[in-house]
XYZ file of C-alpha atoms in Angstrom:
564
model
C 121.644 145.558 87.178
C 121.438 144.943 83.644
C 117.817 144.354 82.045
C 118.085 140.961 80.266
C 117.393 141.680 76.225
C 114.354 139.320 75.089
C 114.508 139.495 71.348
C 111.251 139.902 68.794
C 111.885 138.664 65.486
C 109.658 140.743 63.060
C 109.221 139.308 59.361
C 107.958 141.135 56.825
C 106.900 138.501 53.481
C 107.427 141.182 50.813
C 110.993 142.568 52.329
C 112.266 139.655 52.804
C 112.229 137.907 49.683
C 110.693 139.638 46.698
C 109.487 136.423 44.953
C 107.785 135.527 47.739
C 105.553 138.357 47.776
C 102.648 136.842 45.895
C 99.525 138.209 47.234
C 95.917 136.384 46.937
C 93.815 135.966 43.874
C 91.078 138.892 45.035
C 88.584 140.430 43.046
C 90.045 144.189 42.413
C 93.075 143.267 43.969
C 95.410 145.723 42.347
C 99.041 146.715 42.143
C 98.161 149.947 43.993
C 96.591 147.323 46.513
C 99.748 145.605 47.374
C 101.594 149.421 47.234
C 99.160 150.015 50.049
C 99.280 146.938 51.717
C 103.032 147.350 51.750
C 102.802 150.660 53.747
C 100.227 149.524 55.671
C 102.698 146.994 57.303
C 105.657 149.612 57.469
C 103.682 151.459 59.320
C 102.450 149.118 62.010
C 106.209 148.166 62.315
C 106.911 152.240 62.478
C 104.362 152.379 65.632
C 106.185 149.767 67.341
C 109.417 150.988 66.859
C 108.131 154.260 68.797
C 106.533 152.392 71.449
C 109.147 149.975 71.809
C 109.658 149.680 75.624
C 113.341 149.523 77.022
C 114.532 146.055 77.194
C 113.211 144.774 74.523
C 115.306 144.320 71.104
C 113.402 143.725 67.264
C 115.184 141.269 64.759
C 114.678 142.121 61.383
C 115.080 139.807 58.329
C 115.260 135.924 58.159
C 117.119 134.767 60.779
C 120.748 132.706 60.539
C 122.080 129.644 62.033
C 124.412 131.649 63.995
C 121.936 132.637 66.799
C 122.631 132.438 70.324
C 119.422 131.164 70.954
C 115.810 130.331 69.083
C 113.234 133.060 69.100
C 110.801 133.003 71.602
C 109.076 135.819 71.053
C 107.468 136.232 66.731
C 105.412 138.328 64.972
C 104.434 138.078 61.582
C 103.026 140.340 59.269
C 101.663 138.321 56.032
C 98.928 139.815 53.359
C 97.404 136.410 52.773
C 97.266 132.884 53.131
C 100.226 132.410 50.211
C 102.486 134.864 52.178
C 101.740 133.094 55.433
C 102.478 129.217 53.910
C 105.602 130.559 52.701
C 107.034 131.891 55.961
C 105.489 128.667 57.919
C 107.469 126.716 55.655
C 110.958 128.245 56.077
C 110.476 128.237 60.288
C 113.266 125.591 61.644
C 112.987 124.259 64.929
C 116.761 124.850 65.627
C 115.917 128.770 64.785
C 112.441 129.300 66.321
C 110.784 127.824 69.753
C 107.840 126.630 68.851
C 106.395 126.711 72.404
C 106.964 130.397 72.284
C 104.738 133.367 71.514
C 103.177 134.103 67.707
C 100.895 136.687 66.392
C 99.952 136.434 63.107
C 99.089 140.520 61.640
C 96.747 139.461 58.214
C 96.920 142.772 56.851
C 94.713 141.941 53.607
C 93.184 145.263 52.290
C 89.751 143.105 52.144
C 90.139 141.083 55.197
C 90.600 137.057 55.399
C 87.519 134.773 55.165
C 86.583 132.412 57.971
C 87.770 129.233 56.123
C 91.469 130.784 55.743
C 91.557 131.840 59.518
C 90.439 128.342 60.059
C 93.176 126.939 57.457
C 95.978 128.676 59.164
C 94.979 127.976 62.951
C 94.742 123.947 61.672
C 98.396 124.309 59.438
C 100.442 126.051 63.020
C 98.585 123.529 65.148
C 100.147 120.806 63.158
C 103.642 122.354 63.545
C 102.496 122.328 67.402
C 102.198 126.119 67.485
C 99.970 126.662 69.946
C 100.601 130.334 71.426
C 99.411 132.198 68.924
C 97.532 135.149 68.005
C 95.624 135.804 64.296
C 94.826 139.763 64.460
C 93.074 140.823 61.269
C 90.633 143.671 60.097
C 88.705 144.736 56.852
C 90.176 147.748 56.035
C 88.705 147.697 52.450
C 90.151 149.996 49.468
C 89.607 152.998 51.827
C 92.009 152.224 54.153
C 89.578 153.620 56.757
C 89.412 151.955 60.060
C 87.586 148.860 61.278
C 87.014 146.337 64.195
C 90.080 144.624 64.869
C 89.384 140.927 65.106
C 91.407 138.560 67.746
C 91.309 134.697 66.688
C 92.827 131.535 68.270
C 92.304 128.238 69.918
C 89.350 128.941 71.851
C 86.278 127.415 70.908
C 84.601 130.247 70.395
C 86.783 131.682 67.809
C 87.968 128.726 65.927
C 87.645 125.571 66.820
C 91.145 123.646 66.259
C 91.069 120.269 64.606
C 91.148 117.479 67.323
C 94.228 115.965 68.306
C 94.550 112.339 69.439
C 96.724 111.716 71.844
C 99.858 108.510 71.126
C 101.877 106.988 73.337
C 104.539 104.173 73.275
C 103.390 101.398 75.650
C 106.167 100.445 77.800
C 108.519 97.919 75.881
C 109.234 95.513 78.658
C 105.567 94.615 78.584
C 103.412 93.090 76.393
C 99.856 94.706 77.385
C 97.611 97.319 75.436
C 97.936 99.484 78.455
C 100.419 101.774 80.448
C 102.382 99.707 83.702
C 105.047 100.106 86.099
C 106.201 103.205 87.256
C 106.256 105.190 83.649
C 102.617 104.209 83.119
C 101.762 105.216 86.629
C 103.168 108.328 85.813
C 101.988 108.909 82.663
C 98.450 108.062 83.631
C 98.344 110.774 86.507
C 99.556 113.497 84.310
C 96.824 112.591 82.206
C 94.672 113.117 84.493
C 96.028 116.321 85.555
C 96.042 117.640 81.515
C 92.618 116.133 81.168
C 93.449 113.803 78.333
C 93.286 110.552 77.112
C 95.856 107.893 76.377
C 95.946 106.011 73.049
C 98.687 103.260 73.468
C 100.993 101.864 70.538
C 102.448 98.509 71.112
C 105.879 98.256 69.270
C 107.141 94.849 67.926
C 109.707 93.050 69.916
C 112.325 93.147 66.947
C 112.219 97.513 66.625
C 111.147 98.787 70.092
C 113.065 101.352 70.957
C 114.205 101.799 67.390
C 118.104 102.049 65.681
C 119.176 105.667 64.128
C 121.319 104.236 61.374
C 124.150 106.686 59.362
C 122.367 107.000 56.689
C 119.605 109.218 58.457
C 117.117 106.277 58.662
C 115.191 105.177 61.609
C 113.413 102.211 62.891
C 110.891 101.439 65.473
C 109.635 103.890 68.288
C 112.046 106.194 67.117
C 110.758 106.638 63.405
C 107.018 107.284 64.658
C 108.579 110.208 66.923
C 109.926 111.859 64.184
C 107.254 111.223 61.754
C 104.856 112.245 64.361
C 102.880 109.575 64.619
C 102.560 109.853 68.038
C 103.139 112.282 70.688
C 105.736 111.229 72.679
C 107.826 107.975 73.564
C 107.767 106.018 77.016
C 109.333 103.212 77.928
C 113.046 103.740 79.287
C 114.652 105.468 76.999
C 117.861 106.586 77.546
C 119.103 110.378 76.622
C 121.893 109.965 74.035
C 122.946 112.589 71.935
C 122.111 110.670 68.675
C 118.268 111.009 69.822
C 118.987 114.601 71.552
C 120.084 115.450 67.911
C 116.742 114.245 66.073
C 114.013 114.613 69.017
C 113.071 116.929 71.766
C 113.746 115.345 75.078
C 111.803 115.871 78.880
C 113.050 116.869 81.770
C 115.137 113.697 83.601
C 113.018 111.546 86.034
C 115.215 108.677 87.131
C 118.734 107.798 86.198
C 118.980 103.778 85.601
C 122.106 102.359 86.605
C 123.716 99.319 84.217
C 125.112 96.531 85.675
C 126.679 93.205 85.446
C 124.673 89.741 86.607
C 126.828 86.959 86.938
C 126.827 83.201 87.896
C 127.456 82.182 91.598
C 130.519 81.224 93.059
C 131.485 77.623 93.359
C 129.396 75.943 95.580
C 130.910 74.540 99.064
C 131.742 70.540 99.220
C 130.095 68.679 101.880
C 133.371 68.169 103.622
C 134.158 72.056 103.285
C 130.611 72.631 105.096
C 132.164 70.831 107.882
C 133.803 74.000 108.467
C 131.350 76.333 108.532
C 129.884 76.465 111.629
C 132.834 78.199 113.333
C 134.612 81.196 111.973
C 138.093 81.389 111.418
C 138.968 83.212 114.359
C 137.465 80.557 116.244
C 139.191 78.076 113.965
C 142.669 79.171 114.636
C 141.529 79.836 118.402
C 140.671 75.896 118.905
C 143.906 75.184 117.158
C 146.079 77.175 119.261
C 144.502 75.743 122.367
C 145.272 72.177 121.185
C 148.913 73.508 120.285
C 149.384 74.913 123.486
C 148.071 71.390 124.873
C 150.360 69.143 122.906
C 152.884 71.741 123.671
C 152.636 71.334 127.225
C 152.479 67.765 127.586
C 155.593 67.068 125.246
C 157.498 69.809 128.207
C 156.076 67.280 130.754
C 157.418 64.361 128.854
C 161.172 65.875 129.716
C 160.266 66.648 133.167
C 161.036 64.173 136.189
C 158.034 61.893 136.881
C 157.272 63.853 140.045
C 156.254 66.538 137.909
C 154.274 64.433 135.707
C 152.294 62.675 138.333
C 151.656 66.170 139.863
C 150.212 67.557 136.698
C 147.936 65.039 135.353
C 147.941 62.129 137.671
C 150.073 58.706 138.557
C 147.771 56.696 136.418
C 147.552 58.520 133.164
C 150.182 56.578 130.865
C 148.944 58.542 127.638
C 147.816 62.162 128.092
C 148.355 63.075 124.797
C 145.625 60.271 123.185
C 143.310 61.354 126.236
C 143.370 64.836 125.545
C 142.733 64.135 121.557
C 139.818 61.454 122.603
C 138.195 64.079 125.683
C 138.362 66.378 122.518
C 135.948 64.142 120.506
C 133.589 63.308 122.584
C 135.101 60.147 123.870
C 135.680 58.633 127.468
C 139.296 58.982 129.127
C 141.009 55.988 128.749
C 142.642 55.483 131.616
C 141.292 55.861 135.924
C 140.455 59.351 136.815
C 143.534 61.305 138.455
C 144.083 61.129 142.507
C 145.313 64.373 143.317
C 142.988 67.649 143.152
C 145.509 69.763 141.146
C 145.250 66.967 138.193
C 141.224 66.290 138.652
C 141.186 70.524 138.473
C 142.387 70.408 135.129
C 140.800 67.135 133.490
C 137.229 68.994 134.567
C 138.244 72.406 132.889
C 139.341 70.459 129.894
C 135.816 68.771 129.897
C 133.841 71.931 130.358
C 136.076 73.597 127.743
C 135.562 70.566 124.812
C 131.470 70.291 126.075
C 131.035 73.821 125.074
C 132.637 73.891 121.604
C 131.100 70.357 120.601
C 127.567 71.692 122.251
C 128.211 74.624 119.627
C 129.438 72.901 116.766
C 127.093 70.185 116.217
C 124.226 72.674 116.973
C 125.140 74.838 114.097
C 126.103 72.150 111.813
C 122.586 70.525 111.489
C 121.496 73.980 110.147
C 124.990 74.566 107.657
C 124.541 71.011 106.587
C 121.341 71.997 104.779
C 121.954 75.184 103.002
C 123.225 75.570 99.913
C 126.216 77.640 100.359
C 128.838 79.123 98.142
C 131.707 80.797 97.374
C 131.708 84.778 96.838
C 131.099 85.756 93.057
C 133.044 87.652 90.773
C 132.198 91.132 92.794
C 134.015 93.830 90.197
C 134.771 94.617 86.826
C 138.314 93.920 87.855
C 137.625 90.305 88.503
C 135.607 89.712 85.323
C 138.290 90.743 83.487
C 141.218 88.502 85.128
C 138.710 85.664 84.615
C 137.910 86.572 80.978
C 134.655 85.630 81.176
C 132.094 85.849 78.477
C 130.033 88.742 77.812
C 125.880 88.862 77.029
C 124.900 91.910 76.282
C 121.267 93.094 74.193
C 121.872 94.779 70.632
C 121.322 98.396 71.879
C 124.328 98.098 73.825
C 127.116 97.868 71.671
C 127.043 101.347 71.320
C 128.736 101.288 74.718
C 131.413 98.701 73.279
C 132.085 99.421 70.347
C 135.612 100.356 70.904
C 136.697 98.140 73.222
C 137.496 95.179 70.747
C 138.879 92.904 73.896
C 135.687 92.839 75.047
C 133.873 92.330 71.532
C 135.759 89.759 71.067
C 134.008 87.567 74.133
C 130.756 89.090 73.973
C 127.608 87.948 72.483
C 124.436 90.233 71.472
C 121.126 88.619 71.860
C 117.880 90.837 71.186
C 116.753 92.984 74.333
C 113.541 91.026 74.754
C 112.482 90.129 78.315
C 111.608 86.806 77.516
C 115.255 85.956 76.040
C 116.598 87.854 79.703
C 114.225 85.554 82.146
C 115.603 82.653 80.526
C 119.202 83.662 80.858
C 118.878 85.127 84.902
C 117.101 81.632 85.112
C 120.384 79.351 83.841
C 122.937 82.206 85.457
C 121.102 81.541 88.611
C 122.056 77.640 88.714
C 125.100 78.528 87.002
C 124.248 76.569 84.108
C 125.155 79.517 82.021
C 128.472 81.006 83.332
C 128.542 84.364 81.304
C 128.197 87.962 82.579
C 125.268 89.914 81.043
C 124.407 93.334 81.042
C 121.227 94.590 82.232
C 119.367 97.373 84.476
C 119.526 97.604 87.936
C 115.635 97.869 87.781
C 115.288 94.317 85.770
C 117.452 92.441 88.064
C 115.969 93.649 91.269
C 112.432 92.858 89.696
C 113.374 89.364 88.709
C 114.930 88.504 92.477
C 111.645 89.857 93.986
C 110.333 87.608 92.118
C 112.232 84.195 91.547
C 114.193 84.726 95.286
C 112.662 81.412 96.620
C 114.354 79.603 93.932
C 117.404 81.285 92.913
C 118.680 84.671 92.825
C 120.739 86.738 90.360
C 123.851 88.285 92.004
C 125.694 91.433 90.814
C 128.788 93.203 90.207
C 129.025 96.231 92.812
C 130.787 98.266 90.115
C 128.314 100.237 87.527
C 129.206 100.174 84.133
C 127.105 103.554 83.189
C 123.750 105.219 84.423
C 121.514 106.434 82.130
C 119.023 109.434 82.766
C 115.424 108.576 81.054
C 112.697 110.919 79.846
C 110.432 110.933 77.522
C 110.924 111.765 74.040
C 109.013 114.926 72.581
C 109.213 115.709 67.942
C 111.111 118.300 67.610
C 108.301 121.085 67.060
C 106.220 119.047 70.120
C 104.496 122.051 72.548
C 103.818 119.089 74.841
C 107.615 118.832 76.393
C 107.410 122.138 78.610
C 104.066 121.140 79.817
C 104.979 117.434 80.662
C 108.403 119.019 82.429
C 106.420 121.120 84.906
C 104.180 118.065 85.576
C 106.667 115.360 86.209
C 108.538 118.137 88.737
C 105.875 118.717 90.647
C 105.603 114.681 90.840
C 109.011 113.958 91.680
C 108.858 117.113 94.141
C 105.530 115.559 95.790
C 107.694 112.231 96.388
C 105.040 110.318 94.366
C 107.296 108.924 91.800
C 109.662 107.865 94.294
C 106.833 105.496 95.586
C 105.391 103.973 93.013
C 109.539 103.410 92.509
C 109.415 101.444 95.903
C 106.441 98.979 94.704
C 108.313 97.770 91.655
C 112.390 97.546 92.772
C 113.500 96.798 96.330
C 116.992 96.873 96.843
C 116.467 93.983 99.537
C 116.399 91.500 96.955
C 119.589 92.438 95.092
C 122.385 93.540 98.188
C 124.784 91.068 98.849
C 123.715 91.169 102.758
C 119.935 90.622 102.335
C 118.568 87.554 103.868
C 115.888 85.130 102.075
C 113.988 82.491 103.199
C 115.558 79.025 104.084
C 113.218 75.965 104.133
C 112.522 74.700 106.938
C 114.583 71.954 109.021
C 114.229 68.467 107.174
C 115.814 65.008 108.179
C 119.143 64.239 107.227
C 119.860 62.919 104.329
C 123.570 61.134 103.236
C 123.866 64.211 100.978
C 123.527 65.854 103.948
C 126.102 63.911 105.913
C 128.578 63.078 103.079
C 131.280 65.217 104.324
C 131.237 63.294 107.543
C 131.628 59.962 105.711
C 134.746 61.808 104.120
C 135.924 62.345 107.597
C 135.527 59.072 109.008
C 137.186 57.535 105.857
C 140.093 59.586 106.522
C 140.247 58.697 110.108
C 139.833 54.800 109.694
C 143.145 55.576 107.292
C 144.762 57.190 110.021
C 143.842 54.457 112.453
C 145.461 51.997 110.211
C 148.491 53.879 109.870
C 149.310 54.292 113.666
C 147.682 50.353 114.109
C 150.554 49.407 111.284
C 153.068 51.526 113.596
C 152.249 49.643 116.333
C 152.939 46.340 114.988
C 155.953 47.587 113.305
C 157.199 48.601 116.696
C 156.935 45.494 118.445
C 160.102 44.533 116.162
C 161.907 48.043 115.678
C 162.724 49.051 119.501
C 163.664 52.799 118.716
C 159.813 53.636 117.036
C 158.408 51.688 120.046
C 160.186 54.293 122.189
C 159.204 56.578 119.811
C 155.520 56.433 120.019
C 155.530 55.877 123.584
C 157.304 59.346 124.380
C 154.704 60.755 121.788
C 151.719 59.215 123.090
């Protein structure tokens, strides 16, 4: 098996760049001093060399874009505190890790005070170089040995300048302190870390923050980067623009980004009429009367033997009495003699008791609900519709090249305020637009507007978006953070404080909310029955008009009397 290489990037100041080997002002420091202090550090670098163990490979010189990967592992050998500002100054975070390993070799022939120990722990703690290792001794003009001194961090060494600790407060809310499930999380690794939180509220008009072309930034963004705080939280999305400029955490949830959009048409009170059956049950009932119409008009080219058998001597209109049986109504004719007949009037009776029974008791409860028609369910629909397009600022990165849908869509700033009051009018479909938002946001507004009106969806996602926190680029917090927020999502914790704050049973088609309970009728209520019994009267007069039309006309006489 091959032994993976780890490489050690050794930098001597004086080799590397001649002008940059100024040495301290120090009484007696001569040019036989540096001469000395030149070989001193060839040496240490010769002893090394021999003792290199197998595996491990030196770098020599400054180091070139064209690395495989950043150095990890450093070691620097400076005469002062000028040598060891000018090699600071040249690290890049795209070249060096700055969560990896540094020792620091001082190899001044008089040794290093206190204060510039102190000054060069306090200038790679504000790169966020926190792995290191100052070794120094005072060798004096001798060169004979002395103690070899160890300094970092600790307190009882030297005693690092305090950091405070900034966050971004989450931008959906408006409080001084951490919420939802970011500030849950945030607050228990805190706890874990032992530190404390010191929340920045961003204005609603930067938030997040733009990266413009012109390398300027804006809002949460530009106080990353200027490292005026720690880190970012807050949903914010990994894009490469930010990958490019700040150092990202591990992924903890992937948001999903939908589209909201108006409800269908709502039913007419004569179109609720037809609710309470399916239409199965519908076509059923229709083939039933078809079959009985069909059976009847057989009859009527039968001999009256046949006729009489069937449905009795003194039934002159079978047809009408089947129709009125149907609604309710009494026969109107004498009840048949003969059992055969009687048989069949009582399983036409059971038959129409049973579906009316069923009908009217589901109507009373249809007749109340507001019902409508199926929304625009895919991005296929919203399309043939052409329906407008609402959409918040940050996301017209996502549309910028689609100029059909530019053209219908209209930005409005991603402020939650501005989104209540839209899900609000889409709801009533007072606002018949399509907007963009987070899966998250929509289920959090149904869960908690669902009595009065609820925001349905689009089952096709647009684009999901993995969020993490946002790190500067020379952070040492992001490795940290990434083994904390594993071991959370690994313990199932984040998952449940997920659970408290989106529900998916208040944003799938099939979940059920609460209806009010039964009320009187109302002629709201019953208006589609008014519509029905306007259309009936008309029908009434129609075959009344026949009648009297008939009395003159002999052929429709015998026309309505075979069909009746």
């Amino acid at each position: 098996m091959k032994m993976q290489t780890q490489r050690v990037m050794v930098i001597d100041i004086r080799a590397v760049d001649a002008n940059l080997a100024t040495s301290e002002s120090h009484d007696g420091y001569s040019a036989q001093d540096s001469i000395r202090n030149s070989h001193l550090q060839r040496d240490i670098l010769d002893q090394m060399l021999q003792q290199k163990p197998s595996g491990v490979a030196f770098k020599f010189g400054t180091p070139t874009t064209n690395n495989a990967r950043r150095y990890y592992y450093n070691l620097f050998l400076v005469d002062g505190y000028l040598a060891f500002r000018s090699l600071i100054s040249r690290l890049d975070p795209l070249l060096h890790e700055f969560t990896g390993y540094y020792m620091i070799v001082v190899t001044s022939m008089y040794g290093s005070e206190n204060s510039t120990l102190q000054q060069m722990i306090a200038d790679l703690w504000a790169l966020n170089i926190v792995n290191v290792v100052v070794v120094t001794a005072n060798l004096g003009q001798t060169g004979e040995s002395a103690d070899i001194l160890l300094y970092t961090y600790f307190e009882a060494l030297i005693t690092p300048y305090q950091q405070r600790n900034y966050f971004l407060t989450n931008p959906i809310t408006k409080r001084s302190q951490l919420s939802g499930v970011e500030g849950n999380m945030l607050t228990e690794i805190a706890q874990r870390l032992n530190f404390s939180l010191h929340v920045v509220q961003m204005d609603d008009a930067v938030k997040w923050g733009t990266i413009y072309g012109n390398d300027t930034t804006s809002g949460a963004v530009k106080m990353v980067l200027e490292e005026t705080v720690n880190l970012t939280v807050g949903s914010f999305s990994m894009r490469a623009e930010r990958l490019a400029l700040m150092k990202p955490s591990v992924s903890y949830y992937t948001i999903r980004v939908i589209f909201t959009v108006p409800p269908g048409r709502p039913y007419s009170a004569f179109e609720k009429l037809f609710h309470p059956f399916s239409t199965l049950t519908w076509m059923m009932i229709s083939i039933v009367l078809l079959f009985g119409f069909a059976i009847i008009f057989v009859l009527k080219l039968s001999p009256v033997s046949v006729r009489h058998f069937v449905y009795g001597r003194t039934v002159l209109m079978p047809a009408l009495n089947m129709v009125i049986i149907f609604f309710g109504g009494p026969s109107t004719s004498r009840t048949p003699g003969r059992n055969f007949a009687r048989t069949l009037l009582f399983l036409w009776l059971y038959y129409c008791l049973v579906m009316r029974s069923l009908y009217q008791s589901s109507l009373f409860e249809y007749l109340q609900q507001k019902k409508n028609y199926t929304h625009l369910d895919s991005l296929r629909k919203l399309e043939a519709e052409r329906i407008p397009y609402w959409m918040s600022t940050g996301a017209v990165l996502f549309v910028s090249g689609l100029k059909y849908v530019l053209k219908r869509t209209t930005f409005i700033a991603n402020r939650n305020e501005l989104f209540i009051e839209a899900f609000h009018r889409q709801s009533t479909n007072e606002l018949r637009v399509a907007i963009l938002a987070t899966y998250d946001r929509v289920a959090y507004y149904n869960s908690r507007h669902y009595k009065r009106a609820i925001v349905h969806v689009v089952k096709d996602t647009v684009l999901r978006q993995p969020i993490c926190l946002y790190f500067p680029k020379k952070s040492c917090l992001a490795k940290v953070f990434d083994a904390e927020i594993e071991n959370i999502q690994m313990s199932g914790l984040f998952d449940y404080w997920l659970h408290q704050y989106v529900s998916d049973r208040f944003i799938t088609p099939t979940a059920r909310y609460s209806q009010p309970p039964p009320a009187m009728l109302t002629n709201e209520h019953l208006l589609g029955c008014y519509q029905t019994l306007l259309v009936l009267l008309g029908m009434a007069g129609v075959v009344f008009l026949l009648e009297l039309l008939s009395t003159r006309c002999f052929w429709l006489r015998r026309l309505l009397e075979f069909l009746i």
